[in-house]
Coordinates of C-alpha atoms in Angstrom, one line a residue:
Chain A
M1 CA 190.7 34.1 12.7
T2 CA 189.4 37.7 12.7
R3 CA 190.3 37.9 9.0
L4 CA 188.2 34.9 8.1
W5 CA 185.3 36.3 10.2
L6 CA 185.6 39.7 8.4
I7 CA 185.5 37.9 5.0
Q8 CA 182.4 36.1 6.0
I9 CA 180.7 39.3 7.1
C10 CA 181.5 40.8 3.7
Y11 CA 180.0 37.8 1.9
F12 CA 176.9 38.3 4.0
V13 CA 176.7 41.9 2.9
V14 CA 177.2 40.8 -0.7
A15 CA 174.2 38.4 -0.4
V16 CA 172.0 41.1 1.0
L17 CA 173.0 43.5 -1.8
F18 CA 172.2 40.9 -4.4
I19 CA 168.8 40.2 -3.1
L20 CA 167.9 43.9 -2.6
G21 CA 169.3 44.6 -6.1
L22 CA 167.2 41.9 -7.7
K23 CA 164.1 43.2 -5.8
A24 CA 164.7 46.7 -7.0
M25 CA 165.2 45.5 -10.6
A26 CA 161.6 44.1 -10.5
S27 CA 160.1 47.6 -10.8
P28 CA 160.7 50.1 -13.6
V29 CA 161.2 53.0 -11.2
S30 CA 164.0 51.4 -9.1
A31 CA 165.5 49.1 -11.7
R32 CA 168.6 51.2 -12.4
R33 CA 169.4 51.4 -8.7
G34 CA 169.0 47.7 -8.5
I35 CA 171.7 46.8 -10.9
I36 CA 174.1 49.3 -9.3
W37 CA 173.6 47.7 -5.9
A38 CA 174.2 44.2 -7.3
G39 CA 177.2 45.6 -9.1
L40 CA 178.6 46.9 -5.8
G41 CA 178.0 43.6 -4.2
M42 CA 180.0 41.8 -7.0
L43 CA 182.9 44.3 -6.6
L44 CA 183.0 43.8 -2.9
A45 CA 182.9 40.0 -3.3
T46 CA 185.7 40.0 -5.8
V47 CA 188.0 42.3 -3.8
V48 CA 187.4 40.4 -0.5
T49 CA 188.2 37.1 -2.1
F50 CA 191.8 38.2 -2.7
F51 CA 192.2 38.3 1.1
T52 CA 191.3 34.7 1.5
P53 CA 194.0 33.1 3.7
E54 CA 196.7 31.1 1.8
M55 CA 195.6 32.3 -1.6
R56 CA 198.0 30.9 -4.2
N57 CA 198.3 31.6 -8.0
V58 CA 197.3 35.2 -7.4
L59 CA 199.0 36.5 -10.6
L60 CA 197.2 33.8 -12.6
I61 CA 193.9 34.9 -11.1
I62 CA 194.5 38.5 -12.0
V63 CA 195.4 37.7 -15.6
A64 CA 192.3 35.5 -16.0
L65 CA 190.2 38.2 -14.4
A66 CA 191.6 40.9 -16.7
I67 CA 191.2 38.8 -19.9
G68 CA 187.7 37.4 -19.2
G69 CA 186.3 40.5 -17.6
G70 CA 187.9 42.9 -20.1
A71 CA 186.7 41.0 -23.2
A72 CA 183.2 40.6 -21.8
W73 CA 183.0 44.3 -20.7
W74 CA 184.1 45.4 -24.2
S75 CA 181.7 43.1 -26.1
G76 CA 178.8 44.1 -23.8
K77 CA 179.5 47.8 -24.5
V78 CA 179.6 47.5 -28.3
V79 CA 176.8 45.0 -28.9
K80 CA 173.7 46.3 -30.6
M81 CA 170.4 46.3 -28.7
T82 CA 168.8 43.9 -31.2
D83 CA 171.6 41.4 -30.4
M84 CA 171.1 41.6 -26.7
P85 CA 169.4 38.1 -26.3
Q86 CA 172.4 36.2 -27.6
M87 CA 174.8 38.2 -25.4
V88 CA 172.7 37.3 -22.3
A89 CA 172.8 33.7 -23.6
I90 CA 176.6 33.6 -24.0
Y91 CA 177.4 35.3 -20.7
N92 CA 175.1 32.9 -19.0
G93 CA 176.7 30.0 -20.6
M94 CA 180.1 31.2 -19.4
G95 CA 178.8 31.2 -15.8
G96 CA 177.6 27.6 -16.3
G97 CA 181.0 26.7 -17.7
A98 CA 182.7 28.3 -14.8
A99 CA 180.6 26.2 -12.3
A100 CA 181.4 23.0 -14.2
A101 CA 185.1 24.0 -14.3
I102 CA 185.1 24.5 -10.5
A103 CA 183.7 21.0 -10.1
A104 CA 186.4 19.6 -12.4
L105 CA 189.1 21.4 -10.5
E106 CA 187.9 20.0 -7.2
F107 CA 187.8 16.5 -8.6
A108 CA 191.3 17.0 -10.0
R109 CA 192.5 18.1 -6.6
G110 CA 190.8 15.1 -4.9
E111 CA 189.3 17.5 -2.4
I112 CA 185.7 16.2 -2.7
H113 CA 184.8 13.9 0.1
G114 CA 181.6 12.2 1.3
P115 CA 178.5 11.2 -0.7
V116 CA 176.6 14.5 -0.2
V117 CA 179.3 16.8 -1.4
T118 CA 180.2 14.4 -4.3
T119 CA 176.6 14.4 -5.4
L120 CA 176.2 18.1 -5.3
A121 CA 179.5 18.6 -7.1
T122 CA 178.5 16.1 -9.8
L123 CA 175.0 17.6 -10.2
G124 CA 176.4 21.1 -10.4
A125 CA 178.9 20.0 -13.0
L126 CA 176.2 18.3 -15.1
I127 CA 173.8 21.3 -15.0
G128 CA 176.6 23.8 -15.5
A129 CA 178.1 21.9 -18.5
V130 CA 174.6 21.5 -20.1
S131 CA 174.0 25.2 -19.7
F132 CA 177.4 26.1 -21.1
A133 CA 177.1 24.0 -24.3
G134 CA 173.4 24.8 -24.7
S135 CA 173.9 28.5 -24.3
C136 CA 176.7 28.4 -26.9
V137 CA 174.4 26.7 -29.4
A138 CA 171.7 29.3 -28.6
W139 CA 174.1 32.1 -29.2
A140 CA 175.3 30.6 -32.5
K141 CA 171.7 30.3 -33.7
L142 CA 170.6 33.8 -32.7
Q143 CA 173.8 35.3 -34.1
G144 CA 173.1 33.5 -37.4
V145 CA 176.3 31.5 -37.2
M146 CA 174.4 28.3 -37.2
Q147 CA 171.4 27.0 -39.1
K148 CA 168.2 27.9 -37.3
A149 CA 166.9 24.5 -36.4
F150 CA 168.6 21.2 -36.9
R151 CA 166.7 18.0 -35.9
L152 CA 168.5 14.7 -35.5
P153 CA 166.6 11.6 -36.6
A154 CA 164.8 10.2 -33.5
Q155 CA 165.8 13.4 -31.7
N156 CA 163.9 12.6 -28.5
A157 CA 165.2 9.1 -28.2
V158 CA 168.8 10.4 -28.7
N159 CA 168.1 13.0 -25.9
V160 CA 166.9 10.4 -23.5
V161 CA 169.7 7.9 -24.2
L162 CA 172.4 10.5 -24.0
G163 CA 170.8 11.9 -20.8
L164 CA 170.7 8.4 -19.2
V165 CA 174.2 7.5 -20.1
T166 CA 175.5 10.9 -18.7
V167 CA 173.6 10.4 -15.5
G168 CA 174.9 6.8 -15.4
F169 CA 178.5 8.1 -15.4
G170 CA 177.5 10.7 -12.8
I171 CA 176.1 7.9 -10.5
A172 CA 179.3 5.9 -11.1
I173 CA 181.4 8.9 -9.9
I174 CA 179.2 9.4 -6.9
T175 CA 179.2 5.8 -5.8
S176 CA 182.7 4.7 -6.5
A177 CA 185.2 5.0 -3.7
Q178 CA 188.2 5.7 -5.9
I179 CA 187.2 7.9 -8.8
A180 CA 188.7 6.9 -12.2
P181 CA 189.9 10.0 -14.2
G182 CA 188.5 8.4 -17.4
A183 CA 185.0 8.3 -16.0
I184 CA 185.2 11.9 -15.0
I185 CA 186.4 13.0 -18.4
A186 CA 183.7 11.0 -20.2
F187 CA 181.1 12.5 -17.8
F188 CA 182.1 16.1 -18.6
L189 CA 182.3 15.4 -22.4
L190 CA 178.9 13.7 -22.4
A191 CA 177.3 16.5 -20.4
L192 CA 178.6 19.1 -23.0
V193 CA 177.3 17.0 -25.9
L194 CA 174.0 16.6 -24.1
G195 CA 173.6 20.4 -23.7
A196 CA 174.3 21.0 -27.4
V197 CA 172.1 18.2 -28.7
I198 CA 169.1 19.3 -26.6
T199 CA 169.3 22.8 -27.9
L200 CA 170.0 22.0 -31.6
P201 CA 166.4 21.4 -32.7
I202 CA 164.9 24.4 -30.8
G203 CA 164.3 27.5 -32.8
G204 CA 162.0 30.4 -33.5
A205 CA 159.9 31.9 -30.7
D206 CA 161.0 29.2 -28.3
M207 CA 164.6 30.4 -28.0
P208 CA 164.1 33.0 -25.2
V209 CA 162.4 30.5 -23.0
V210 CA 165.3 28.1 -23.4
I211 CA 167.8 30.9 -22.6
S212 CA 165.9 31.7 -19.5
L213 CA 165.8 28.0 -18.6
F214 CA 169.6 27.8 -18.9
N215 CA 169.9 30.9 -16.8
A216 CA 168.0 29.1 -14.0
F217 CA 170.3 26.1 -14.6
T218 CA 173.4 28.1 -14.2
G219 CA 172.1 29.6 -11.0
L220 CA 171.5 26.1 -9.6
A221 CA 174.9 24.9 -10.7
V222 CA 176.5 27.9 -9.0
G223 CA 174.6 27.2 -5.8
F224 CA 175.6 23.5 -5.8
E225 CA 179.3 24.4 -6.3
G226 CA 178.9 26.9 -3.5
Y227 CA 178.1 24.0 -1.2
V228 CA 181.2 22.1 -2.4
L229 CA 183.4 25.1 -1.7
G230 CA 181.5 26.0 1.5
N231 CA 180.9 29.6 0.2
P232 CA 177.6 31.1 1.3
A233 CA 177.6 33.9 -1.2
L234 CA 177.6 31.4 -4.0
I235 CA 175.0 29.3 -2.4
I236 CA 172.5 32.1 -1.8
A237 CA 173.1 34.0 -5.1
G238 CA 173.0 30.7 -7.0
I239 CA 169.8 29.4 -5.5
V240 CA 168.0 32.7 -5.5
V241 CA 168.7 33.0 -9.3
G242 CA 167.8 29.4 -9.8
A243 CA 164.4 29.9 -8.3
A244 CA 163.9 33.4 -9.9
G245 CA 165.0 32.0 -13.3
T246 CA 162.6 29.1 -13.0
L247 CA 159.7 31.4 -12.3
L248 CA 160.7 33.7 -15.1
T249 CA 160.9 30.7 -17.5
Q250 CA 157.4 29.6 -16.5
L251 CA 156.0 33.2 -17.0
M252 CA 157.6 33.2 -20.5
A253 CA 156.3 29.8 -21.4
K254 CA 152.8 30.7 -20.2
A255 CA 152.8 33.9 -22.3
M256 CA 153.3 31.6 -25.3
N257 CA 150.9 29.0 -24.1
R258 CA 153.5 26.3 -24.5
P259 CA 154.5 24.0 -21.6
I260 CA 158.3 23.8 -21.1
T261 CA 158.2 20.1 -21.9
N262 CA 156.7 20.9 -25.4
I263 CA 159.4 23.5 -26.0
L264 CA 162.1 21.0 -25.3
F265 CA 160.7 17.9 -26.9
Q266 CA 158.2 19.2 -29.6
P267 CA 159.9 22.1 -31.1
I268 CA 157.8 24.2 -33.5
S269 CA 160.2 24.3 -36.3
G270 CA 160.4 21.4 -38.6
A271 CA 156.6 20.9 -38.2
A272 CA 156.0 23.8 -40.6
Q273 CA 154.4 21.5 -43.2
A274 CA 151.6 20.7 -40.7
G275 CA 148.4 22.7 -40.8
G276 CA 145.7 23.0 -43.4
A277 CA 146.3 24.7 -46.8
I278 CA 145.5 28.4 -46.9
E279 CA 143.3 29.7 -49.7
G280 CA 143.3 33.1 -51.3
T281 CA 146.0 35.4 -52.6
M282 CA 148.2 38.1 -51.1
K283 CA 147.2 41.6 -52.3
E284 CA 149.9 44.3 -52.7
V285 CA 149.5 47.9 -51.7
S286 CA 151.6 50.9 -52.7
G287 CA 153.4 53.2 -50.3
L288 CA 151.1 56.0 -51.3
D289 CA 147.9 54.1 -50.6
A290 CA 149.2 52.8 -47.3
A291 CA 150.0 56.4 -46.4
S292 CA 146.6 57.7 -47.2
M293 CA 144.9 54.8 -45.4
M294 CA 146.7 55.8 -42.2
R295 CA 146.7 59.6 -42.7
Y296 CA 142.9 59.6 -43.0
A297 CA 142.2 57.0 -40.3
Q298 CA 141.0 57.8 -36.8
K299 CA 142.8 55.1 -35.1
V300 CA 146.0 53.1 -36.1
I301 CA 147.5 50.3 -34.1
I302 CA 151.1 49.4 -34.9
V303 CA 152.3 45.8 -34.3
P304 CA 156.1 45.9 -34.3
G305 CA 158.1 42.7 -34.6
Y306 CA 161.7 41.6 -34.7
G307 CA 161.8 42.4 -38.4
M308 CA 161.4 46.1 -37.6
A309 CA 164.2 46.0 -35.1
V310 CA 166.6 44.2 -37.4
A311 CA 166.0 46.7 -40.1
G312 CA 166.6 49.4 -37.5
A313 CA 163.3 51.0 -38.4
Q314 CA 162.1 51.9 -35.0
H315 CA 163.2 55.5 -35.3
K316 CA 161.4 55.9 -38.6
V317 CA 158.3 54.3 -37.1
W318 CA 158.4 56.8 -34.3
E319 CA 158.8 59.7 -36.8
M320 CA 155.8 58.4 -38.8
T321 CA 153.8 58.0 -35.5
Q322 CA 154.4 61.7 -34.6
L323 CA 153.4 62.8 -38.1
L324 CA 150.2 60.8 -37.9
E325 CA 149.4 62.2 -34.5
E326 CA 149.9 65.8 -35.7
A327 CA 147.3 64.9 -38.4
G328 CA 144.9 63.9 -35.6
V329 CA 145.2 60.1 -35.9
E330 CA 145.3 58.1 -32.6
V331 CA 148.3 55.8 -32.7
K332 CA 149.0 52.9 -30.3
F333 CA 151.6 50.2 -30.2
A334 CA 150.6 46.6 -29.5
I335 CA 153.4 44.4 -28.1
H336 CA 153.1 40.7 -28.0
P337 CA 154.7 39.1 -24.9
V338 CA 157.4 37.4 -27.1
A339 CA 157.9 40.1 -29.7
G340 CA 161.5 40.6 -30.3
R341 CA 163.6 37.8 -29.1
M342 CA 162.7 37.9 -25.4
P343 CA 159.7 39.1 -23.4
G344 CA 160.2 42.8 -23.0
H345 CA 162.9 43.0 -25.7
M346 CA 160.6 45.0 -28.0
N347 CA 159.8 47.5 -25.2
V348 CA 163.6 48.0 -24.8
L349 CA 164.0 48.6 -28.5
L350 CA 161.1 51.1 -28.7
A351 CA 162.4 52.9 -25.6
E352 CA 165.7 53.3 -27.4
A353 CA 163.8 55.1 -30.2
G354 CA 162.1 57.4 -27.7
V355 CA 158.6 56.0 -27.9
P356 CA 156.8 56.9 -24.6
Y357 CA 155.4 54.2 -22.4
D358 CA 151.8 55.4 -22.5
K359 CA 151.6 54.5 -26.1
I360 CA 152.7 50.9 -25.7
F361 CA 150.2 48.3 -24.7
D362 CA 150.2 44.6 -23.8
L363 CA 148.3 41.9 -25.5
E364 CA 145.5 41.8 -22.9
E365 CA 145.1 45.6 -22.9
I366 CA 144.8 46.1 -26.6
N367 CA 143.2 43.0 -28.2
A368 CA 139.7 44.3 -27.6
E369 CA 140.6 47.5 -29.5
F370 CA 141.6 46.0 -32.8
P371 CA 138.0 45.9 -34.2
L372 CA 137.8 49.6 -33.5
A373 CA 141.0 50.4 -35.4
D374 CA 140.8 51.6 -39.0
V375 CA 144.3 50.3 -39.7
A376 CA 146.5 47.7 -38.0
L377 CA 150.1 48.2 -39.3
V378 CA 152.1 45.0 -38.9
I379 CA 155.9 45.7 -39.2
G380 CA 158.2 42.7 -39.4
A381 CA 155.9 40.6 -37.2
N382 CA 154.5 37.3 -38.3
D383 CA 153.7 34.4 -36.0
V384 CA 152.3 36.7 -33.3
V385 CA 149.5 37.8 -35.6
N386 CA 148.8 34.5 -37.3
P387 CA 145.1 33.8 -36.9
V388 CA 145.6 30.0 -37.3
A389 CA 146.8 30.0 -33.7
R390 CA 143.1 30.6 -32.9
T391 CA 141.4 28.4 -35.4
D392 CA 143.5 25.6 -36.8
K393 CA 144.0 22.8 -34.3
S394 CA 146.6 21.0 -36.5
S395 CA 148.8 24.1 -36.6
P396 CA 152.0 23.9 -34.5
I397 CA 151.3 27.3 -33.0
Y398 CA 147.6 26.5 -32.1
G399 CA 146.7 27.9 -28.7
M400 CA 149.4 30.5 -28.6
P401 CA 147.8 33.9 -27.7
I402 CA 148.0 36.3 -30.6
L403 CA 147.4 39.9 -31.3
D404 CA 144.0 40.1 -33.2
A405 CA 145.4 42.4 -35.9
D406 CA 143.1 40.5 -38.4
R407 CA 140.1 42.0 -36.7
A408 CA 141.0 45.6 -37.6
Q409 CA 139.1 47.2 -40.5
N410 CA 142.2 47.1 -42.6
V411 CA 145.5 45.5 -42.1
I412 CA 148.8 46.6 -43.7
V413 CA 151.7 44.2 -43.5
V414 CA 155.2 45.5 -44.1
K415 CA 157.3 42.6 -45.2
R416 CA 160.5 42.0 -47.2
G417 CA 159.1 39.2 -49.4
K418 CA 156.6 36.5 -49.7
G419 CA 158.4 33.9 -47.6
A420 CA 157.1 32.4 -44.4
G421 CA 158.3 33.8 -41.0
Y422 CA 161.0 32.8 -38.5
S423 CA 159.2 29.6 -37.5
G424 CA 158.4 28.7 -41.2
I425 CA 154.7 28.7 -40.7
E426 CA 152.4 30.1 -43.4
N427 CA 150.5 33.1 -42.1
A428 CA 146.7 33.0 -42.9
L429 CA 146.4 36.7 -42.1
F430 CA 148.3 37.7 -45.3
F431 CA 145.5 36.1 -47.4
E432 CA 142.6 37.7 -45.6
D433 CA 140.3 40.1 -47.6
N434 CA 141.1 43.1 -45.4
C435 CA 144.9 42.6 -45.6
R436 CA 147.3 44.4 -47.9
M437 CA 151.0 43.7 -48.3
L438 CA 153.5 46.5 -48.4
Y439 CA 156.7 44.9 -49.7
G440 CA 160.2 46.2 -48.9
S441 CA 162.5 46.5 -45.9
A442 CA 160.8 48.1 -42.9
Q443 CA 163.3 51.1 -43.1
Q444 CA 162.5 51.9 -46.7
A445 CA 158.8 51.1 -46.7
I446 CA 158.2 53.4 -43.7
A447 CA 160.4 56.1 -45.1
E448 CA 158.2 56.0 -48.2
V449 CA 155.0 56.3 -46.1
I450 CA 156.5 59.2 -44.3
T451 CA 157.2 61.1 -47.5
H452 CA 153.6 60.6 -48.7
V453 CA 152.1 61.6 -45.4
K454 CA 154.2 64.8 -45.5
E455 CA 152.9 65.6 -49.0
M456 CA 149.3 65.1 -47.8
A457 CA 149.9 67.6 -45.0
G458 CA 151.2 70.2 -47.4
Chain B
M1 CA 177.9 24.3 5.7
E2 CA 176.7 21.2 7.4
G3 CA 173.6 18.9 7.1
I4 CA 170.2 20.3 7.9
S5 CA 171.2 24.0 8.0
A6 CA 172.3 23.7 4.4
L7 CA 168.8 22.5 3.5
Y8 CA 167.2 25.4 5.4
I9 CA 169.4 27.9 3.4
F10 CA 168.4 26.2 0.2
M11 CA 164.7 26.5 1.0
L12 CA 164.8 30.1 2.2
A13 CA 167.0 31.2 -0.8
A14 CA 164.6 29.5 -3.2
I15 CA 161.5 31.2 -1.7
T16 CA 163.4 34.5 -1.7
G17 CA 164.1 34.2 -5.4
Y18 CA 160.5 33.2 -6.2
E19 CA 159.1 36.1 -4.2
V20 CA 161.5 38.7 -5.6
I21 CA 160.4 37.9 -9.2
S22 CA 156.7 37.3 -8.8
R23 CA 154.4 40.1 -10.1
V24 CA 157.0 41.6 -12.4
P25 CA 155.7 43.5 -15.5
V26 CA 156.5 42.0 -18.8
I27 CA 158.5 45.0 -19.9
L28 CA 161.1 44.0 -17.3
H29 CA 161.4 40.4 -18.1
T30 CA 164.4 40.9 -20.4
P31 CA 166.4 43.2 -18.1
L32 CA 165.6 41.0 -15.2
M33 CA 166.7 37.8 -16.9
S34 CA 169.9 39.7 -17.7
G35 CA 170.2 41.0 -14.1
S36 CA 169.8 37.6 -12.6
N37 CA 172.3 36.3 -15.2
F38 CA 174.7 38.9 -13.7
V39 CA 174.0 37.9 -10.1
H40 CA 175.1 34.3 -10.7
G41 CA 178.3 35.8 -12.0
V42 CA 179.3 35.5 -8.4
V43 CA 180.6 32.1 -9.5
L44 CA 183.7 34.2 -10.2
V45 CA 184.3 34.2 -6.5
G46 CA 184.1 30.4 -6.3
A47 CA 186.4 30.1 -9.3
M48 CA 189.0 32.5 -7.6
V49 CA 188.9 30.4 -4.4
A50 CA 189.3 27.2 -6.4
L51 CA 192.2 28.4 -8.5
G52 CA 193.6 30.0 -5.3
S53 CA 193.9 26.7 -3.7
A54 CA 195.1 24.8 -6.8
D55 CA 198.6 23.2 -6.6
P56 CA 201.0 25.4 -8.5
N57 CA 203.0 22.4 -9.6
E58 CA 200.0 20.7 -11.3
P59 CA 199.5 22.3 -14.8
L60 CA 196.1 20.5 -15.3
Q61 CA 194.7 22.1 -12.1
L62 CA 196.1 25.5 -13.1
V63 CA 194.6 25.3 -16.6
I64 CA 191.1 24.3 -15.3
G65 CA 191.2 27.0 -12.7
F66 CA 192.3 29.6 -15.2
V67 CA 189.4 28.7 -17.5
A68 CA 187.0 28.9 -14.5
V69 CA 188.1 32.4 -13.5
L70 CA 188.1 33.5 -17.1
L71 CA 184.6 32.3 -17.7
G72 CA 183.3 33.6 -14.3
A73 CA 184.8 37.0 -14.9
A74 CA 183.2 37.1 -18.3
N75 CA 179.8 36.2 -16.8
A76 CA 180.0 38.9 -14.2
A77 CA 181.5 41.7 -16.3
G78 CA 179.3 41.1 -19.4
G79 CA 176.2 40.6 -17.4
Y80 CA 176.7 43.9 -15.6
V81 CA 177.4 46.0 -18.7
V82 CA 174.5 44.6 -20.7
T83 CA 172.0 44.9 -17.9
E84 CA 173.1 48.4 -17.0
R85 CA 172.8 49.5 -20.7
M86 CA 169.3 48.2 -20.9
L87 CA 168.1 49.7 -17.7
A88 CA 169.7 53.1 -18.5
M89 CA 167.7 53.2 -21.7
F90 CA 164.5 52.6 -19.8
K91 CA 165.3 55.7 -17.8
S92 CA 165.7 57.9 -20.9
G93 CA 162.6 56.2 -22.4
A94 CA 160.6 57.4 -19.4
K95 CA 162.0 60.9 -19.8
G96 CA 160.9 60.8 -23.5
G97 CA 157.4 60.0 -22.3
A98 CA 157.3 63.0 -20.1
K99 CA 158.1 65.4 -22.9

């Protein structure tokens, strides 16, 4: 009895550590401390659970712990910062899968009794399985294993029918007195297919919002399975994350001015043909001209995008920035809320290169400054500076807040080739009179600019 | 965890989650998503309890439980490492700014 009581006290401490940890993570000053508190909570929870009375299969548990934990620890250590979003997606999916597997195990044991518990178990299983399959698809897309966006014919109808059938099986499980194993298997398989099918057509800038949504889903699933197992640590951690994740998803969707329903049911990609034709031509600029434009400017605003990060050019960009500043040029960085693959991802990547905070500005802070800038340097960014989002109602990205790079005196765009961006939408900025294209990979183009800037100094 | 008290816990936990996250600067969205992803890794505990009470003579139960613990452990371990790495960088980034 005392032992059970002690275990419960420990779970209570765990819940407190999680909440305080999350709270600390919400501020840059205390963020590091926050993850360590939460980590201690997790360690305590895991150790204490081994002392649960009548634990069986302990060896099996240890083996699974070692394999799963070890593999994830290693992959998390070696992954590149640019690939962070898909790693978050895949770890999150595994949590959802674990929640669904718990439900499956409890069904198999025949330990689920009463309509409330059965409903919670089924709901958690559904949400967890959808999150698992969806996150796997999200990972495959971001990793480039899978084609970016794949739209089924009558996609929305397929989603709805599949969803209804799955829920139908779920209701059958909840209402039937004796649960047929066949129905349970069909339910789990359908939930997995549903998660994959929902995620297939989503691509481009919408992906981070979907990952965040699945994160909230997994939280909820964990919370529901916590009720099934009667474990308060799971309930509290799961529901807290479910609510926090929902809010985070809303914040991200708001930053893109796209309601979540649009993201799920009217994906941007595939609609690339929409939008009026753009007139004009793209004008090329040499590395030398680009260098002199910036070297003799008063103010330069750099708009970095995912293309810069993929090319690993952030260190070169920072080197160029320092050279320009030595020459008396004022340089600022403008970050779009969804630059990179997740909100804040670009800040992480620039921080890695050593760019100080006070040079990095949000969309609201910097947009008014573009008309005052002599040069806006766009590196590997595309949709976030596309002026059609302001002007063209027929464009799929109409209404998305953008960085007003086109309002700078001159715009230099560093770009690999003439193709359209990640979302496949033609960018009107590239055809503007004040815009020049600097072709090449970000790494090589910026290196060239650096060389020329150095020559001018000498 | 019976009846109405479960409902109270649900409500209070949901409000806590909402409050903890509101007014977070954009720069922390990614680490925070990763951090909350780590916190629901506590599903590992549930998976351990579930496998711990599975019947050792039922291979199906053991397999499902094994998968549950495996996935839960991956969620917790991976989530921690990735979040810690991101936040550690923020610290060094701040130092770079002070130079």
